[in-house]
Amino acid sequence: MTLWNVLGSVWAYRFIRWTVAVFFLVAGVLKLADINAFTGVINAFAIAPSSVVDILAWALPVLEIIGALGLVFGMRTGNVILFLLLCLFLGVLVYAISIGLDVDCGCYGPEDPEGEVFHSLWTSLYRDFGLLAGVLYCIGWPYFGESSARGRQHSDCIA
């Protein structure tokens, strides 16, 4: 069995889709659980005006949860939301690393154990690239996965 066959299987697609969804669902819920601390994390990055920070502190976790639920239910909007959020998060992480910030990324709420132990944005950057790969896989799967192969097979039979 080749890697292409494994990645094209519906089971691989479901596993990756659900894994990415769980990451974002947990992240969103943990941030909403302590919204004041998450506001502090956003302030630590010092990239948003203070008038916008409260809005971001509510909007980002809600969008993470909506995107995760969209992914769970196989809706393309879930993929789009998570893709855009990951682009934003990666941009913020690259910026923070480039200026030498040593802060907790706040990815899994203000009590993020990884952030408390390592205070490394690099780990978050690598994780977000992995999640981005998962989202891109979910976006592309309908074009190369099992269902597209069946669709091509049926269209060949009709012709």
mmCIF file of C-alpha atoms in Angstrom:
data_model
loop_
_atom_site.group_PDB
_atom_site.id
_atom_site.type_symbol
_atom_site.label_atom_id
_atom_site.label_comp_id
_atom_site.label_asym_id
_atom_site.label_seq_id
_atom_site.Cartn_x
_atom_site.Cartn_y
_atom_site.Cartn_z
ATOM 1 C CA MET A 1 0.000 0.000 0.000
ATOM 2 C CA THR A 2 1.503 3.321 -1.037
ATOM 3 C CA LEU A 3 1.441 6.577 0.894
ATOM 4 C CA TRP A 4 -0.851 7.990 -1.797
ATOM 5 C CA ASN A 5 -3.369 5.191 -1.155
ATOM 6 C CA VAL A 6 -3.243 5.778 2.598
ATOM 7 C CA LEU A 7 -3.692 9.551 2.270
ATOM 8 C CA GLY A 8 -6.479 9.031 -0.231
ATOM 9 C CA SER A 9 -8.462 6.748 2.065
ATOM 10 C CA VAL A 10 -11.591 8.006 3.729
ATOM 11 C CA TRP A 11 -10.278 6.814 7.101
ATOM 12 C CA ALA A 12 -7.131 8.938 6.883
ATOM 13 C CA TYR A 13 -9.286 11.901 5.898
ATOM 14 C CA ARG A 14 -11.630 11.376 8.834
ATOM 15 C CA PHE A 15 -8.750 10.937 11.278
ATOM 16 C CA ILE A 16 -6.969 14.115 10.154
ATOM 17 C CA ARG A 17 -10.206 16.093 9.966
ATOM 18 C CA TRP A 18 -11.242 15.094 13.484
ATOM 19 C CA THR A 19 -7.747 15.585 14.922
ATOM 20 C CA VAL A 20 -7.525 19.150 13.597
ATOM 21 C CA ALA A 21 -11.080 19.830 14.782
ATOM 22 C CA VAL A 22 -10.311 18.616 18.309
ATOM 23 C CA PHE A 23 -7.188 20.816 18.505
ATOM 24 C CA PHE A 24 -9.213 23.910 17.617
ATOM 25 C CA LEU A 25 -12.256 23.006 19.691
ATOM 26 C CA VAL A 26 -10.135 22.515 22.815
ATOM 27 C CA ALA A 27 -8.172 25.705 22.127
ATOM 28 C CA GLY A 28 -11.317 27.776 21.675
ATOM 29 C CA VAL A 29 -13.056 26.420 24.772
ATOM 30 C CA LEU A 30 -9.978 26.909 26.981
ATOM 31 C CA LYS A 31 -9.585 30.507 25.818
ATOM 32 C CA LEU A 32 -13.235 31.298 26.475
ATOM 33 C CA ALA A 33 -12.994 29.686 29.918
ATOM 34 C CA ASP A 34 -10.631 32.474 31.040
ATOM 35 C CA ILE A 35 -11.227 35.321 28.632
ATOM 36 C CA ASN A 36 -9.515 37.924 30.845
ATOM 37 C CA ALA A 37 -6.262 35.994 30.891
ATOM 38 C CA PHE A 38 -6.479 35.476 27.122
ATOM 39 C CA THR A 39 -6.900 39.233 26.721
ATOM 40 C CA GLY A 40 -3.634 39.595 28.630
ATOM 41 C CA VAL A 41 -1.931 37.149 26.274
ATOM 42 C CA ILE A 42 -3.070 39.175 23.256
ATOM 43 C CA ASN A 43 -1.801 42.350 24.942
ATOM 44 C CA ALA A 44 1.601 40.686 25.504
ATOM 45 C CA PHE A 45 2.128 40.491 21.740
ATOM 46 C CA ALA A 46 1.514 44.264 21.458
ATOM 47 C CA ILE A 47 0.352 44.097 17.837
ATOM 48 C CA ALA A 48 -3.291 45.129 18.184
ATOM 49 C CA PRO A 49 -4.621 48.461 19.408
ATOM 50 C CA SER A 50 -6.055 48.244 22.921
ATOM 51 C CA SER A 51 -9.498 49.159 21.567
ATOM 52 C CA VAL A 52 -9.521 45.942 19.507
ATOM 53 C CA VAL A 53 -8.009 43.507 22.009
ATOM 54 C CA ASP A 54 -11.284 42.743 23.823
ATOM 55 C CA ILE A 55 -13.028 42.050 20.522
ATOM 56 C CA LEU A 56 -10.189 39.759 19.408
ATOM 57 C CA ALA A 57 -10.216 37.936 22.741
ATOM 58 C CA TRP A 58 -13.836 36.946 22.122
ATOM 59 C CA ALA A 59 -13.792 36.603 18.335
ATOM 60 C CA LEU A 60 -10.744 34.327 17.959
ATOM 61 C CA PRO A 61 -11.967 31.511 20.243
ATOM 62 C CA VAL A 62 -15.490 31.710 18.842
ATOM 63 C CA LEU A 63 -14.101 31.447 15.301
ATOM 64 C CA GLU A 64 -11.932 28.502 16.380
ATOM 65 C CA ILE A 65 -14.992 26.699 17.732
ATOM 66 C CA ILE A 66 -17.090 27.496 14.653
ATOM 67 C CA GLY A 67 -14.274 26.332 12.361
ATOM 68 C CA ALA A 68 -13.802 23.140 14.377
ATOM 69 C CA LEU A 69 -17.510 22.334 14.287
ATOM 70 C CA GLY A 70 -17.545 23.051 10.550
ATOM 71 C CA LEU A 71 -14.717 20.561 10.140
ATOM 72 C CA VAL A 72 -16.516 17.952 12.246
ATOM 73 C CA PHE A 73 -19.607 18.251 10.053
ATOM 74 C CA GLY A 74 -17.591 18.314 6.820
ATOM 75 C CA MET A 75 -18.461 21.888 5.882
ATOM 76 C CA ARG A 76 -16.030 23.738 3.631
ATOM 77 C CA THR A 77 -16.540 26.932 5.630
ATOM 78 C CA GLY A 78 -14.843 25.199 8.572
ATOM 79 C CA ASN A 79 -11.760 24.634 6.425
ATOM 80 C CA VAL A 80 -11.742 28.237 5.246
ATOM 81 C CA ILE A 81 -12.128 29.663 8.759
ATOM 82 C CA LEU A 82 -9.338 27.480 10.155
ATOM 83 C CA PHE A 83 -7.073 28.199 7.179
ATOM 84 C CA LEU A 84 -7.463 31.959 7.686
ATOM 85 C CA LEU A 85 -6.974 31.675 11.454
ATOM 86 C CA LEU A 86 -3.806 29.617 10.974
ATOM 87 C CA CYS A 87 -2.439 32.172 8.510
ATOM 88 C CA LEU A 88 -3.081 34.874 11.121
ATOM 89 C CA PHE A 89 -1.546 32.833 13.950
ATOM 90 C CA LEU A 90 1.516 31.925 11.892
ATOM 91 C CA GLY A 91 2.012 35.566 10.941
ATOM 92 C CA VAL A 92 1.821 36.646 14.583
ATOM 93 C CA LEU A 93 4.218 33.890 15.672
ATOM 94 C CA VAL A 94 6.754 34.729 12.959
ATOM 95 C CA TYR A 95 6.552 38.402 13.918
ATOM 96 C CA ALA A 96 6.956 37.625 17.633
ATOM 97 C CA ILE A 97 9.934 35.354 16.973
ATOM 98 C CA SER A 98 11.550 37.926 14.676
ATOM 99 C CA ILE A 99 11.466 40.623 17.372
ATOM 100 C CA GLY A 100 12.598 38.209 20.090
ATOM 101 C CA LEU A 101 9.454 38.036 22.236
ATOM 102 C CA ASP A 102 9.542 35.417 24.969
ATOM 103 C CA VAL A 103 5.857 35.024 25.816
ATOM 104 C CA ASP A 104 3.286 32.271 26.092
ATOM 105 C CA CYS A 105 1.542 31.953 22.726
ATOM 106 C CA GLY A 106 -1.822 31.486 24.457
ATOM 107 C CA CYS A 107 -2.706 28.793 21.939
ATOM 108 C CA TYR A 108 -4.430 26.601 24.508
ATOM 109 C CA GLY A 109 -5.553 29.251 26.897
ATOM 110 C CA PRO A 110 -3.586 31.257 29.409
ATOM 111 C CA GLU A 111 -2.625 28.199 31.463
ATOM 112 C CA ASP A 112 -0.992 26.479 28.478
ATOM 113 C CA PRO A 113 1.463 23.998 30.100
ATOM 114 C CA GLU A 114 3.765 24.181 27.090
ATOM 115 C CA GLY A 115 3.892 27.957 27.390
ATOM 116 C CA GLU A 116 4.625 27.859 31.106
ATOM 117 C CA VAL A 117 7.409 25.299 30.789
ATOM 118 C CA PHE A 118 9.149 26.368 27.586
ATOM 119 C CA HIS A 119 7.972 29.900 26.777
ATOM 120 C CA SER A 120 8.964 29.004 23.242
ATOM 121 C CA LEU A 121 7.074 30.317 20.278
ATOM 122 C CA TRP A 122 8.986 27.924 18.027
ATOM 123 C CA THR A 123 7.035 24.911 19.297
ATOM 124 C CA SER A 124 3.776 26.739 18.587
ATOM 125 C CA LEU A 125 5.024 27.673 15.129
ATOM 126 C CA TYR A 126 5.808 24.042 14.276
ATOM 127 C CA ARG A 127 2.451 22.868 15.653
ATOM 128 C CA ASP A 128 0.591 25.500 13.631
ATOM 129 C CA PHE A 129 2.410 24.465 10.448
ATOM 130 C CA GLY A 130 1.327 20.884 11.165
ATOM 131 C CA LEU A 131 -2.269 22.019 11.675
ATOM 132 C CA LEU A 132 -2.066 24.052 8.463
ATOM 133 C CA ALA A 133 -0.921 20.927 6.626
ATOM 134 C CA GLY A 134 -3.944 19.100 8.073
ATOM 135 C CA VAL A 135 -6.349 21.835 6.976
ATOM 136 C CA LEU A 136 -4.826 21.940 3.483
ATOM 137 C CA TYR A 137 -5.157 18.161 3.298
ATOM 138 C CA CYS A 138 -8.845 18.452 4.245
ATOM 139 C CA ILE A 139 -9.360 21.144 1.618
ATOM 140 C CA GLY A 140 -7.692 19.048 -1.084
ATOM 141 C CA TRP A 141 -8.995 15.609 -0.157
ATOM 142 C CA PRO A 142 -12.208 15.851 -2.223
ATOM 143 C CA TYR A 143 -10.007 16.329 -5.298
ATOM 144 C CA PHE A 144 -7.686 13.353 -4.751
ATOM 145 C CA GLY A 145 -9.345 11.093 -2.163
ATOM 146 C CA GLU A 146 -11.424 7.949 -2.498
ATOM 147 C CA SER A 147 -14.610 9.806 -3.343
ATOM 148 C CA SER A 148 -12.982 11.630 -6.274
ATOM 149 C CA ALA A 149 -11.618 8.331 -7.587
ATOM 150 C CA ARG A 150 -15.111 6.836 -7.473
ATOM 151 C CA GLY A 151 -16.488 9.922 -9.208
ATOM 152 C CA ARG A 152 -13.883 9.646 -11.969
ATOM 153 C CA GLN A 153 -14.642 5.926 -12.327
ATOM 154 C CA HIS A 154 -18.381 6.575 -12.729
ATOM 155 C CA SER A 155 -17.836 9.371 -15.216
ATOM 156 C CA ASP A 156 -15.573 7.041 -17.261
ATOM 157 C CA CYS A 157 -18.341 4.444 -17.332
ATOM 158 C CA ILE A 158 -20.906 6.966 -18.542
ATOM 159 C CA ALA A 159 -18.739 8.212 -21.392
#
